[in-house]
JSON list of C-alpha atoms and ligand atoms in Angstrom, two decimals:
[
{"chain": "A", "resi": 1, "resn": "UNK", "atom": "CA", "xyz": [-17.85, 3.48, -37.06]},
{"chain": "A", "resi": 2, "resn": "UNK", "atom": "CA", "xyz": [-19.65, 3.95, -34.15]},
{"chain": "A", "resi": 3, "resn": "UNK", "atom": "CA", "xyz": [-20.01, 1.19, -31.55]},
{"chain": "A", "resi": 4, "resn": "UNK", "atom": "CA", "xyz": [-23.13, 0.78, -31.66]},
{"chain": "A", "resi": 5, "resn": "UNK", "atom": "CA", "xyz": [-25.05, -2.84, -30.06]},
{"chain": "A", "resi": 6, "resn": "UNK", "atom": "CA", "xyz": [-26.88, -3.22, -33.43]},
{"chain": "A", "resi": 7, "resn": "UNK", "atom": "CA", "xyz": [-26.14, -1.28, -36.81]},
{"chain": "A", "resi": 8, "resn": "UNK", "atom": "CA", "xyz": [-29.19, 0.08, -38.55]},
{"chain": "A", "resi": 9, "resn": "UNK", "atom": "CA", "xyz": [-28.25, -1.84, -41.74]},
{"chain": "A", "resi": 10, "resn": "UNK", "atom": "CA", "xyz": [-27.82, -4.84, -39.43]},
{"chain": "A", "resi": 11, "resn": "UNK", "atom": "CA", "xyz": [-31.22, -4.24, -37.98]},
{"chain": "A", "resi": 12, "resn": "UNK", "atom": "CA", "xyz": [-32.94, -4.31, -41.45]},
{"chain": "A", "resi": 13, "resn": "UNK", "atom": "CA", "xyz": [-31.16, -7.70, -42.54]},
{"chain": "A", "resi": 14, "resn": "UNK", "atom": "CA", "xyz": [-32.87, -9.13, -39.17]},
{"chain": "A", "resi": 15, "resn": "UNK", "atom": "CA", "xyz": [-36.28, -7.22, -39.93]},
{"chain": "A", "resi": 16, "resn": "UNK", "atom": "CA", "xyz": [-36.44, -8.63, -43.04]},
{"chain": "A", "resi": 17, "resn": "UNK", "atom": "CA", "xyz": [-35.38, -12.21, -41.95]},
{"chain": "A", "resi": 18, "resn": "UNK", "atom": "CA", "xyz": [-38.29, -11.55, -39.09]},
{"chain": "A", "resi": 19, "resn": "UNK", "atom": "CA", "xyz": [-40.56, -10.78, -41.94]},
{"chain": "A", "resi": 20, "resn": "UNK", "atom": "CA", "xyz": [-39.70, -13.89, -43.94]},
{"chain": "A", "resi": 21, "resn": "UNK", "atom": "CA", "xyz": [-39.82, -15.95, -40.78]},
{"chain": "A", "resi": 22, "resn": "UNK", "atom": "CA", "xyz": [-43.28, -14.95, -39.76]},
{"chain": "A", "resi": 23, "resn": "UNK", "atom": "CA", "xyz": [-44.68, -15.08, -43.70]},
{"chain": "A", "resi": 24, "resn": "UNK", "atom": "CA", "xyz": [-43.13, -18.91, -43.21]},
{"chain": "A", "resi": 25, "resn": "UNK", "atom": "CA", "xyz": [-44.78, -19.79, -39.81]},
{"chain": "A", "resi": 26, "resn": "UNK", "atom": "CA", "xyz": [-48.02, -18.26, -41.18]},
{"chain": "A", "resi": 27, "resn": "UNK", "atom": "CA", "xyz": [-47.96, -20.29, -44.26]},
{"chain": "A", "resi": 28, "resn": "UNK", "atom": "CA", "xyz": [-47.54, -23.52, -42.17]},
{"chain": "A", "resi": 29, "resn": "UNK", "atom": "CA", "xyz": [-50.14, -23.03, -39.62]},
{"chain": "A", "resi": 30, "resn": "UNK", "atom": "CA", "xyz": [-52.57, -21.89, -42.74]},
{"chain": "A", "resi": 31, "resn": "UNK", "atom": "CA", "xyz": [-51.43, -25.13, -44.30]},
{"chain": "A", "resi": 32, "resn": "UNK", "atom": "CA", "xyz": [-52.10, -26.96, -41.18]},
{"chain": "A", "resi": 33, "resn": "UNK", "atom": "CA", "xyz": [-55.01, -25.26, -40.25]},
{"chain": "A", "resi": 34, "resn": "UNK", "atom": "CA", "xyz": [-56.53, -26.54, -43.84]},
{"chain": "A", "resi": 35, "resn": "UNK", "atom": "CA", "xyz": [-55.93, -30.29, -43.38]},
{"chain": "A", "resi": 36, "resn": "UNK", "atom": "CA", "xyz": [-58.97, -31.97, -42.65]},
{"chain": "A", "resi": 37, "resn": "UNK", "atom": "CA", "xyz": [-60.18, -33.41, -39.42]},
{"chain": "A", "resi": 38, "resn": "UNK", "atom": "CA", "xyz": [-63.99, -33.30, -39.90]},
{"chain": "A", "resi": 39, "resn": "UNK", "atom": "CA", "xyz": [-66.03, -35.89, -38.10]},
{"chain": "A", "resi": 40, "resn": "UNK", "atom": "CA", "xyz": [-67.33, -37.36, -41.34]},
{"chain": "A", "resi": 41, "resn": "UNK", "atom": "CA", "xyz": [-63.60, -38.61, -42.18]},
{"chain": "A", "resi": 42, "resn": "UNK", "atom": "CA", "xyz": [-62.69, -41.20, -39.85]},
{"chain": "A", "resi": 43, "resn": "UNK", "atom": "CA", "xyz": [-62.57, -41.35, -35.94]},
{"chain": "A", "resi": 44, "resn": "UNK", "atom": "CA", "xyz": [-59.65, -44.14, -35.82]},
{"chain": "A", "resi": 45, "resn": "UNK", "atom": "CA", "xyz": [-56.97, -43.79, -33.53]},
{"chain": "A", "resi": 46, "resn": "UNK", "atom": "CA", "xyz": [-54.42, -42.97, -36.04]},
{"chain": "A", "resi": 47, "resn": "UNK", "atom": "CA", "xyz": [-56.68, -39.84, -37.02]},
{"chain": "A", "resi": 48, "resn": "UNK", "atom": "CA", "xyz": [-56.45, -39.05, -33.56]},
{"chain": "A", "resi": 49, "resn": "UNK", "atom": "CA", "xyz": [-52.75, -39.68, -33.17]},
{"chain": "A", "resi": 50, "resn": "UNK", "atom": "CA", "xyz": [-52.37, -37.53, -36.34]},
{"chain": "A", "resi": 51, "resn": "UNK", "atom": "CA", "xyz": [-54.23, -34.66, -34.98]},
{"chain": "A", "resi": 52, "resn": "UNK", "atom": "CA", "xyz": [-52.63, -34.40, -31.78]},
{"chain": "A", "resi": 53, "resn": "UNK", "atom": "CA", "xyz": [-49.27, -34.45, -33.78]},
{"chain": "A", "resi": 54, "resn": "UNK", "atom": "CA", "xyz": [-50.70, -31.65, -35.69]},
{"chain": "A", "resi": 55, "resn": "UNK", "atom": "CA", "xyz": [-51.90, -29.60, -32.72]},
{"chain": "A", "resi": 56, "resn": "UNK", "atom": "CA", "xyz": [-48.44, -29.80, -30.79]},
{"chain": "A", "resi": 57, "resn": "UNK", "atom": "CA", "xyz": [-46.57, -28.83, -34.13]},
{"chain": "A", "resi": 58, "resn": "UNK", "atom": "CA", "xyz": [-49.30, -25.82, -34.40]},
{"chain": "A", "resi": 59, "resn": "UNK", "atom": "CA", "xyz": [-48.55, -24.87, -31.15]},
{"chain": "A", "resi": 60, "resn": "UNK", "atom": "CA", "xyz": [-44.86, -24.93, -31.50]},
{"chain": "A", "resi": 61, "resn": "UNK", "atom": "CA", "xyz": [-45.41, -22.90, -34.96]},
{"chain": "A", "resi": 62, "resn": "UNK", "atom": "CA", "xyz": [-47.83, -20.06, -32.96]},
{"chain": "A", "resi": 63, "resn": "UNK", "atom": "CA", "xyz": [-45.16, -20.15, -30.35]},
{"chain": "A", "resi": 64, "resn": "UNK", "atom": "CA", "xyz": [-42.35, -19.25, -32.70]},
{"chain": "A", "resi": 65, "resn": "UNK", "atom": "CA", "xyz": [-44.41, -16.75, -34.67]},
{"chain": "A", "resi": 66, "resn": "UNK", "atom": "CA", "xyz": [-45.26, -14.71, -31.20]},
{"chain": "A", "resi": 67, "resn": "UNK", "atom": "CA", "xyz": [-41.60, -14.59, -30.56]},
{"chain": "A", "resi": 68, "resn": "UNK", "atom": "CA", "xyz": [-41.09, -13.59, -34.23]},
{"chain": "A", "resi": 69, "resn": "UNK", "atom": "CA", "xyz": [-43.68, -10.82, -34.03]},
{"chain": "A", "resi": 70, "resn": "UNK", "atom": "CA", "xyz": [-42.40, -9.65, -30.59]},
{"chain": "A", "resi": 71, "resn": "UNK", "atom": "CA", "xyz": [-38.98, -9.15, -31.95]},
{"chain": "A", "resi": 72, "resn": "UNK", "atom": "CA", "xyz": [-40.38, -7.02, -34.92]},
{"chain": "A", "resi": 73, "resn": "UNK", "atom": "CA", "xyz": [-42.89, -5.24, -32.37]},
{"chain": "A", "resi": 74, "resn": "UNK", "atom": "CA", "xyz": [-39.47, -4.60, -30.40]},
{"chain": "A", "resi": 75, "resn": "UNK", "atom": "CA", "xyz": [-37.62, -3.54, -33.88]},
{"chain": "A", "resi": 76, "resn": "UNK", "atom": "CA", "xyz": [-40.31, -1.22, -34.32]},
{"chain": "A", "resi": 77, "resn": "UNK", "atom": "CA", "xyz": [-40.21, 0.25, -30.61]},
{"chain": "A", "resi": 78, "resn": "UNK", "atom": "CA", "xyz": [-36.37, 0.57, -30.38]},
{"chain": "A", "resi": 79, "resn": "UNK", "atom": "CA", "xyz": [-35.83, -1.83, -28.04]},
{"chain": "A", "resi": 80, "resn": "UNK", "atom": "CA", "xyz": [-34.69, -5.01, -29.75]},
{"chain": "A", "resi": 81, "resn": "UNK", "atom": "CA", "xyz": [-31.31, -6.78, -28.81]},
{"chain": "A", "resi": 82, "resn": "UNK", "atom": "CA", "xyz": [-32.05, -6.14, -25.26]},
{"chain": "A", "resi": 83, "resn": "UNK", "atom": "CA", "xyz": [-32.23, -9.43, -22.69]},
{"chain": "A", "resi": 84, "resn": "UNK", "atom": "CA", "xyz": [-36.15, -9.59, -21.59]},
{"chain": "A", "resi": 85, "resn": "UNK", "atom": "CA", "xyz": [-34.56, -11.05, -18.33]},
{"chain": "A", "resi": 86, "resn": "UNK", "atom": "CA", "xyz": [-31.38, -9.04, -17.58]},
{"chain": "A", "resi": 87, "resn": "UNK", "atom": "CA", "xyz": [-31.76, -6.00, -20.24]},
{"chain": "A", "resi": 88, "resn": "UNK", "atom": "CA", "xyz": [-28.71, -6.73, -21.26]},
{"chain": "A", "resi": 89, "resn": "UNK", "atom": "CA", "xyz": [-27.59, -6.82, -25.06]},
{"chain": "A", "resi": 90, "resn": "UNK", "atom": "CA", "xyz": [-28.27, -10.02, -26.35]},
{"chain": "A", "resi": 91, "resn": "UNK", "atom": "CA", "xyz": [-25.24, -9.73, -28.65]},
{"chain": "A", "resi": 92, "resn": "UNK", "atom": "CA", "xyz": [-25.19, -9.54, -32.65]},
{"chain": "A", "resi": 93, "resn": "UNK", "atom": "CA", "xyz": [-23.78, -13.09, -32.96]},
{"chain": "A", "resi": 94, "resn": "UNK", "atom": "CA", "xyz": [-26.82, -14.71, -30.82]},
{"chain": "A", "resi": 95, "resn": "UNK", "atom": "CA", "xyz": [-29.06, -12.50, -32.78]},
{"chain": "A", "resi": 96, "resn": "UNK", "atom": "CA", "xyz": [-27.72, -13.23, -35.99]},
{"chain": "A", "resi": 97, "resn": "UNK", "atom": "CA", "xyz": [-28.17, -16.98, -35.34]},
{"chain": "A", "resi": 98, "resn": "UNK", "atom": "CA", "xyz": [-31.61, -16.80, -33.72]},
{"chain": "A", "resi": 99, "resn": "UNK", "atom": "CA", "xyz": [-33.22, -12.95, -34.73]},
{"chain": "A", "resi": 100, "resn": "UNK", "atom": "CA", "xyz": [-36.21, -13.53, -32.63]},
{"chain": "A", "resi": 101, "resn": "UNK", "atom": "CA", "xyz": [-34.23, -14.57, -29.26]},
{"chain": "A", "resi": 102, "resn": "UNK", "atom": "CA", "xyz": [-35.77, -13.08, -26.16]},
{"chain": "A", "resi": 103, "resn": "UNK", "atom": "CA", "xyz": [-32.43, -13.47, -23.91]},
{"chain": "A", "resi": 104, "resn": "UNK", "atom": "CA", "xyz": [-29.21, -13.23, -23.93]},
{"chain": "A", "resi": 105, "resn": "UNK", "atom": "CA", "xyz": [-26.78, -16.42, -23.72]},
{"chain": "A", "resi": 106, "resn": "UNK", "atom": "CA", "xyz": [-26.15, -16.18, -19.88]},
{"chain": "A", "resi": 107, "resn": "UNK", "atom": "CA", "xyz": [-30.20, -15.58, -19.82]},
{"chain": "A", "resi": 108, "resn": "UNK", "atom": "CA", "xyz": [-30.92, -18.33, -21.70]},
{"chain": "A", "resi": 109, "resn": "UNK", "atom": "CA", "xyz": [-30.55, -21.34, -19.70]},
{"chain": "A", "resi": 110, "resn": "UNK", "atom": "CA", "xyz": [-32.43, -19.54, -16.58]},
{"chain": "A", "resi": 111, "resn": "UNK", "atom": "CA", "xyz": [-35.56, -21.35, -15.42]},
{"chain": "A", "resi": 112, "resn": "UNK", "atom": "CA", "xyz": [-37.30, -18.29, -14.45]},
{"chain": "B", "resi": 1, "resn": "LIG", "atom": "ZN1", "xyz": [-29.77, -11.53, -20.16]}
]
């Protein structure tokens, strides 16, 4: 076995997981988008609070979806597994735990 950062088999596994995650995020977003918050419904503070919760959740889901889509694009481009900050390898264990990770562990907590 050659020592490559990420074997083709492993990359395929991660791609499968990313694609499943993308489908899950998209359906969650579709579900949220399908909730009725039309004006005839109610104008109460409770609805407003629920709507802002949903908005916050939708924002998180969209962010996650962007990470997943970027990871898939990087798999296609052959740049997957490289840290976006330092360019070093992210590491297989981290990618296993978080396939859409953009940064290596060392850079993950960096604030720039
Ligand atoms: Zn890094």
